CSV table of C-alpha atoms in Angstrom, one decimal:
chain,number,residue,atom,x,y,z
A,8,UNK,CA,0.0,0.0,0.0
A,9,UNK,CA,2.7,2.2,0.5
A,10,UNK,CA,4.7,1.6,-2.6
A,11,UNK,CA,4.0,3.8,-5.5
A,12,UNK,CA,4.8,3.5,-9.0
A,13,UNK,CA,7.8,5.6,-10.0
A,14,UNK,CA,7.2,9.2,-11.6
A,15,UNK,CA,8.6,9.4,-14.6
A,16,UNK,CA,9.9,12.4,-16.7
A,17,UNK,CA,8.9,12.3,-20.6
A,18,UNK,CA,11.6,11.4,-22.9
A,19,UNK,CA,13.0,14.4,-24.9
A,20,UNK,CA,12.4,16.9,-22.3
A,21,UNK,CA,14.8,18.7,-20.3
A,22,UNK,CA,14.4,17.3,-17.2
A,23,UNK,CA,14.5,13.8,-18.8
A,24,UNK,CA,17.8,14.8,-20.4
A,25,UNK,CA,19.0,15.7,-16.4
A,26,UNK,CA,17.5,13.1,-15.1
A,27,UNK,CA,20.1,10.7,-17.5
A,28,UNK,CA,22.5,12.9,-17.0
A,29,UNK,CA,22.2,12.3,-12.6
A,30,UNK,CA,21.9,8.3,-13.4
A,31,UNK,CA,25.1,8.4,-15.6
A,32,UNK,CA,27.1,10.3,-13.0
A,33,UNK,CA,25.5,7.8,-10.7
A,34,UNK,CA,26.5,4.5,-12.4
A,35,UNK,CA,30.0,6.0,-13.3
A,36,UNK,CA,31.5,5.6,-9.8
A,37,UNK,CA,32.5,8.9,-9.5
A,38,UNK,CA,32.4,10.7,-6.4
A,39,UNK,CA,29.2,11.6,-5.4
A,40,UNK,CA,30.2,14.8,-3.6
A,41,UNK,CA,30.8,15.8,-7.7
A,42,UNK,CA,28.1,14.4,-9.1
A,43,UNK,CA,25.8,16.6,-7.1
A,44,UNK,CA,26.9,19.6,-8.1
A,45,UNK,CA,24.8,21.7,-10.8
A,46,UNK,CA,25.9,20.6,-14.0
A,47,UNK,CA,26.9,24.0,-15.8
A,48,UNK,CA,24.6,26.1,-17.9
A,49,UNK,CA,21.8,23.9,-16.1
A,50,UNK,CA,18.7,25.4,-14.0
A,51,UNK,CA,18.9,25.1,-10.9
A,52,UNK,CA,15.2,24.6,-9.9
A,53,UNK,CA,15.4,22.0,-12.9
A,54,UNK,CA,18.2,20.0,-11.3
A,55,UNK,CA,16.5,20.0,-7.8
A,56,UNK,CA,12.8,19.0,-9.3
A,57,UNK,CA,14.7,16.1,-10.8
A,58,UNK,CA,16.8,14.9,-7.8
A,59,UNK,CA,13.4,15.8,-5.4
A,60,UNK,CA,11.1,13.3,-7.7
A,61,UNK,CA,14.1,10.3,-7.5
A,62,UNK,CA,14.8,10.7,-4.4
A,63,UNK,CA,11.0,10.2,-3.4
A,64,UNK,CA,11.0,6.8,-5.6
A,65,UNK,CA,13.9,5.6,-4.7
A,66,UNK,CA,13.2,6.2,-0.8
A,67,UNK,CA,9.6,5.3,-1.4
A,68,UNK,CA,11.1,1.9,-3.1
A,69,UNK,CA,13.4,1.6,0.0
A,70,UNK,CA,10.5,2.0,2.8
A,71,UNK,CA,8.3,-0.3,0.3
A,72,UNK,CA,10.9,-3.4,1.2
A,73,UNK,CA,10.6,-2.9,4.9
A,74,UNK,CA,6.4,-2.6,5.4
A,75,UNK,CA,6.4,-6.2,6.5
A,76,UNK,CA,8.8,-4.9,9.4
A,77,UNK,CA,7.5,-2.0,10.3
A,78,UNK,CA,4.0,-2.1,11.4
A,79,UNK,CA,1.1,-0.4,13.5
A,80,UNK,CA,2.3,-3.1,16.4
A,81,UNK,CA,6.4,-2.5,16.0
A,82,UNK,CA,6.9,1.1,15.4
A,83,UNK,CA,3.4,2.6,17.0
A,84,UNK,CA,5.5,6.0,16.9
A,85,UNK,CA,6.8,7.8,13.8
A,86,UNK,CA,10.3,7.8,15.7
A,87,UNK,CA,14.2,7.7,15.1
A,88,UNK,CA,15.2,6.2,18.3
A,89,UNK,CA,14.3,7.7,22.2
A,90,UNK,CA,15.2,11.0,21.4
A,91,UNK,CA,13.2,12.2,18.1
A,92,UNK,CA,9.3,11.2,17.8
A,93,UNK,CA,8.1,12.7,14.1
A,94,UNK,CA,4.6,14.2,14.1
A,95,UNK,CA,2.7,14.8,10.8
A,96,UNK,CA,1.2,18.1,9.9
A,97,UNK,CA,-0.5,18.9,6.6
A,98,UNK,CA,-2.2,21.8,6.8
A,99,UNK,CA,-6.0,20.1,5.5
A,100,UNK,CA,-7.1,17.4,7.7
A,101,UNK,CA,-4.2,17.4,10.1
A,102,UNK,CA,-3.7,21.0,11.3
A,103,UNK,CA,-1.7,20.8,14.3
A,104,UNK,CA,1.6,17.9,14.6
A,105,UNK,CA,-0.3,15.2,15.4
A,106,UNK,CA,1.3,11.4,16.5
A,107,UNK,CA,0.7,8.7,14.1
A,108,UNK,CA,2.6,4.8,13.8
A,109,UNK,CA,5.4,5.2,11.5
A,110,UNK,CA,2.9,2.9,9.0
A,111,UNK,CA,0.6,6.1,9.3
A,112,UNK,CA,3.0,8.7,8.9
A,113,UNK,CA,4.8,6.9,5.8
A,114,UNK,CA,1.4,6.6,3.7
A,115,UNK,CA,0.7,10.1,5.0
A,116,UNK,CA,4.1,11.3,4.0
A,117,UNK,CA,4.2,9.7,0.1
A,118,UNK,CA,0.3,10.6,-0.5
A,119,UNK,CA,1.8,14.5,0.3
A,120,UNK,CA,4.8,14.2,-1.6
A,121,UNK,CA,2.8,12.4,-4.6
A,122,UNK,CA,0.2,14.6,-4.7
A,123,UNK,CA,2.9,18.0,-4.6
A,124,UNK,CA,5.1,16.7,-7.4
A,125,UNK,CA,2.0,15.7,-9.7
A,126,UNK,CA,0.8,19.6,-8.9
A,127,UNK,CA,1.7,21.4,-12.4
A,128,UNK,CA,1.3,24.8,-10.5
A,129,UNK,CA,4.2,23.3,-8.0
A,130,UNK,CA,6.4,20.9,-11.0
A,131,UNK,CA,5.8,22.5,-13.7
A,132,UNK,CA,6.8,20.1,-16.5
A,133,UNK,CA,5.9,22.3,-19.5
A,134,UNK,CA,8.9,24.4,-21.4
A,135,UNK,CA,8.5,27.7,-20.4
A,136,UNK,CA,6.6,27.1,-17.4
A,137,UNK,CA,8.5,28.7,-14.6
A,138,UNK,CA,8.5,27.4,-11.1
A,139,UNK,CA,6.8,29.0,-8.1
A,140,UNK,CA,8.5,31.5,-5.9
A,141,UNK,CA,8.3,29.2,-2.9
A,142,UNK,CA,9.2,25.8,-5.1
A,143,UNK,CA,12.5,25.6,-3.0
A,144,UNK,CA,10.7,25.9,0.2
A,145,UNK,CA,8.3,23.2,-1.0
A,146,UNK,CA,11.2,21.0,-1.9
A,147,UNK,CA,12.9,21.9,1.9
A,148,UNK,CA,9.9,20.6,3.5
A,149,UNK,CA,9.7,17.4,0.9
A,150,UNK,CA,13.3,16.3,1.5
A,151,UNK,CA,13.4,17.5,5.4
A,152,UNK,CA,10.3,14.9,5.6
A,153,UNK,CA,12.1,12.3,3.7
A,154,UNK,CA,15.3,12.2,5.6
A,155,UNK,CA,13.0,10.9,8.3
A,156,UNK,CA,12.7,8.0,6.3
A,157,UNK,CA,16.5,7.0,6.5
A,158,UNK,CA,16.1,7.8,10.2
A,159,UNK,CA,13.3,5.5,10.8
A,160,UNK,CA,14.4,3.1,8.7
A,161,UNK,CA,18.4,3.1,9.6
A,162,UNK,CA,17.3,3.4,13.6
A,163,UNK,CA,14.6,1.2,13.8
A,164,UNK,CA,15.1,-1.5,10.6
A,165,UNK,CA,18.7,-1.9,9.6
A,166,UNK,CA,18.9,-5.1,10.8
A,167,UNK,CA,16.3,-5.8,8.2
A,168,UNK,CA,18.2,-4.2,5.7
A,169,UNK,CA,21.0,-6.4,6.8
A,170,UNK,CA,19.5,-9.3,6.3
A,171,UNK,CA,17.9,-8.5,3.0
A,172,UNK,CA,21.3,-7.4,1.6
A,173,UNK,CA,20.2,-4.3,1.0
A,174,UNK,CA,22.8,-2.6,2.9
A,175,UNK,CA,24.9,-1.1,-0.2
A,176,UNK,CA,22.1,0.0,-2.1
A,177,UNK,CA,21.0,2.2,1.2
A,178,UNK,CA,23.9,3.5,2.0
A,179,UNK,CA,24.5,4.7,-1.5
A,180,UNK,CA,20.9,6.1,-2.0
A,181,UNK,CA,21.9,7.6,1.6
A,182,UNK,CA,25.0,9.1,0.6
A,183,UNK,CA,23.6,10.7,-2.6
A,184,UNK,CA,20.6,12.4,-0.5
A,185,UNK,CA,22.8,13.6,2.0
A,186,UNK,CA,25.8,15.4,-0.5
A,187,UNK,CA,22.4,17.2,-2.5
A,188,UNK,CA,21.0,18.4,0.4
A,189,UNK,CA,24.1,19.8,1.6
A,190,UNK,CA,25.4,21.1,-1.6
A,191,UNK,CA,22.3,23.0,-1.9
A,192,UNK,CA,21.7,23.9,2.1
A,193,UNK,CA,18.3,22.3,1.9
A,194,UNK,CA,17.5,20.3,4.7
A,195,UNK,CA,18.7,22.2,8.4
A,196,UNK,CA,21.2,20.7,10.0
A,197,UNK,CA,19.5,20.4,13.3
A,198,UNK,CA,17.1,17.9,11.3
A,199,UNK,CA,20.2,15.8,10.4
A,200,UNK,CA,21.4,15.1,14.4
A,201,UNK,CA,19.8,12.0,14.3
A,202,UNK,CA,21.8,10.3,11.8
């Protein structure tokens, strides 16, 4: 239920073009520090729209493989350890932070992030479309919430991950979130103490 099929960018568009351009630097085994950095000539709001919607399948892939572990009875608290509990807010039906399970707060969180990057007025996918003024603060919020993801699942599931030998393949989709969103300042720092 939590799994969602991946967003795709059309072929001969810009972002499309990007989007290769990120997987080849990927698969090249250079350094991802490097391959992070806004190719030159490019957009920056185009480069970030394109790592934002990966990121959420790739993470939304990596959470998919760990439902059967983490359920309403094992994680009852969105949480990354003792110290950090994660409460969802979305401004329509949940107003104020509210406590969910992690279950809960995961289908909360890719429902929201699904339903911002299919938002034309937010991702625009058109040429010549420009983005919205706040589209990085949008993006903030979307990555800030998905780095709870890696907390959850690295504090709570990485045995798991372990035993599924799915530990490369984390770390590496970990490693590439974490150089973007400091290359770019986009996710506080305070948010990344639990990791």
């Amino acid at each position: 239920k939590t799994f969602r099929p991946r967003k795709k960018f059309e072929p001969g568009t810009q972002r499309f073009e990007l989007y290769k351009k990120a997987q080849a630097s990927l698969k090249s085994g250079l350094d991802l520090k490097s391959v992070v950095q806004l190719p030159p000539g490019e957009s920056i709001n185009d480069w970030i729209a394109v790592h934002v919607v990966d990121f959420f399948n790739r993470i939304n892939l990596i959470y998919g493989t760990m439902t059967e572990y983490c359920t309403e009875k094992s994680c009852p608290i969105m949480s990354g350890g003792l110290k950090y509990e994660y409460r969802w807010q979305d401004d329509s039906k949940y107003k104020k932070p509210t406590k969910l399970s992690a279950p809960q707060y995961m289908c909360m969180l890719m429902d929201w992030i699904e339903m911002l990057i299919n938002n034309e007025d937010i991702f625009p996918t058109r040429i010549g479309v420009p983005f919205p003024k706040q589209f990085q603060q949008v993006c903030t919020k979307i990555l800030t919430r998905l780095f709870r993801v890696f907390v959850h699942v690295y504090i709570h599931h990485f045995d798991s991950i372990i035993n599924m030998g799915a530990e490369a393949h984390v770390n590496t989709c970990y490693k590439h979130f974490y150089y973007f969103i400091r290359e770019f300042s986009l996710v506080d720092h305070r948010e990344l103490e639990p990791l």
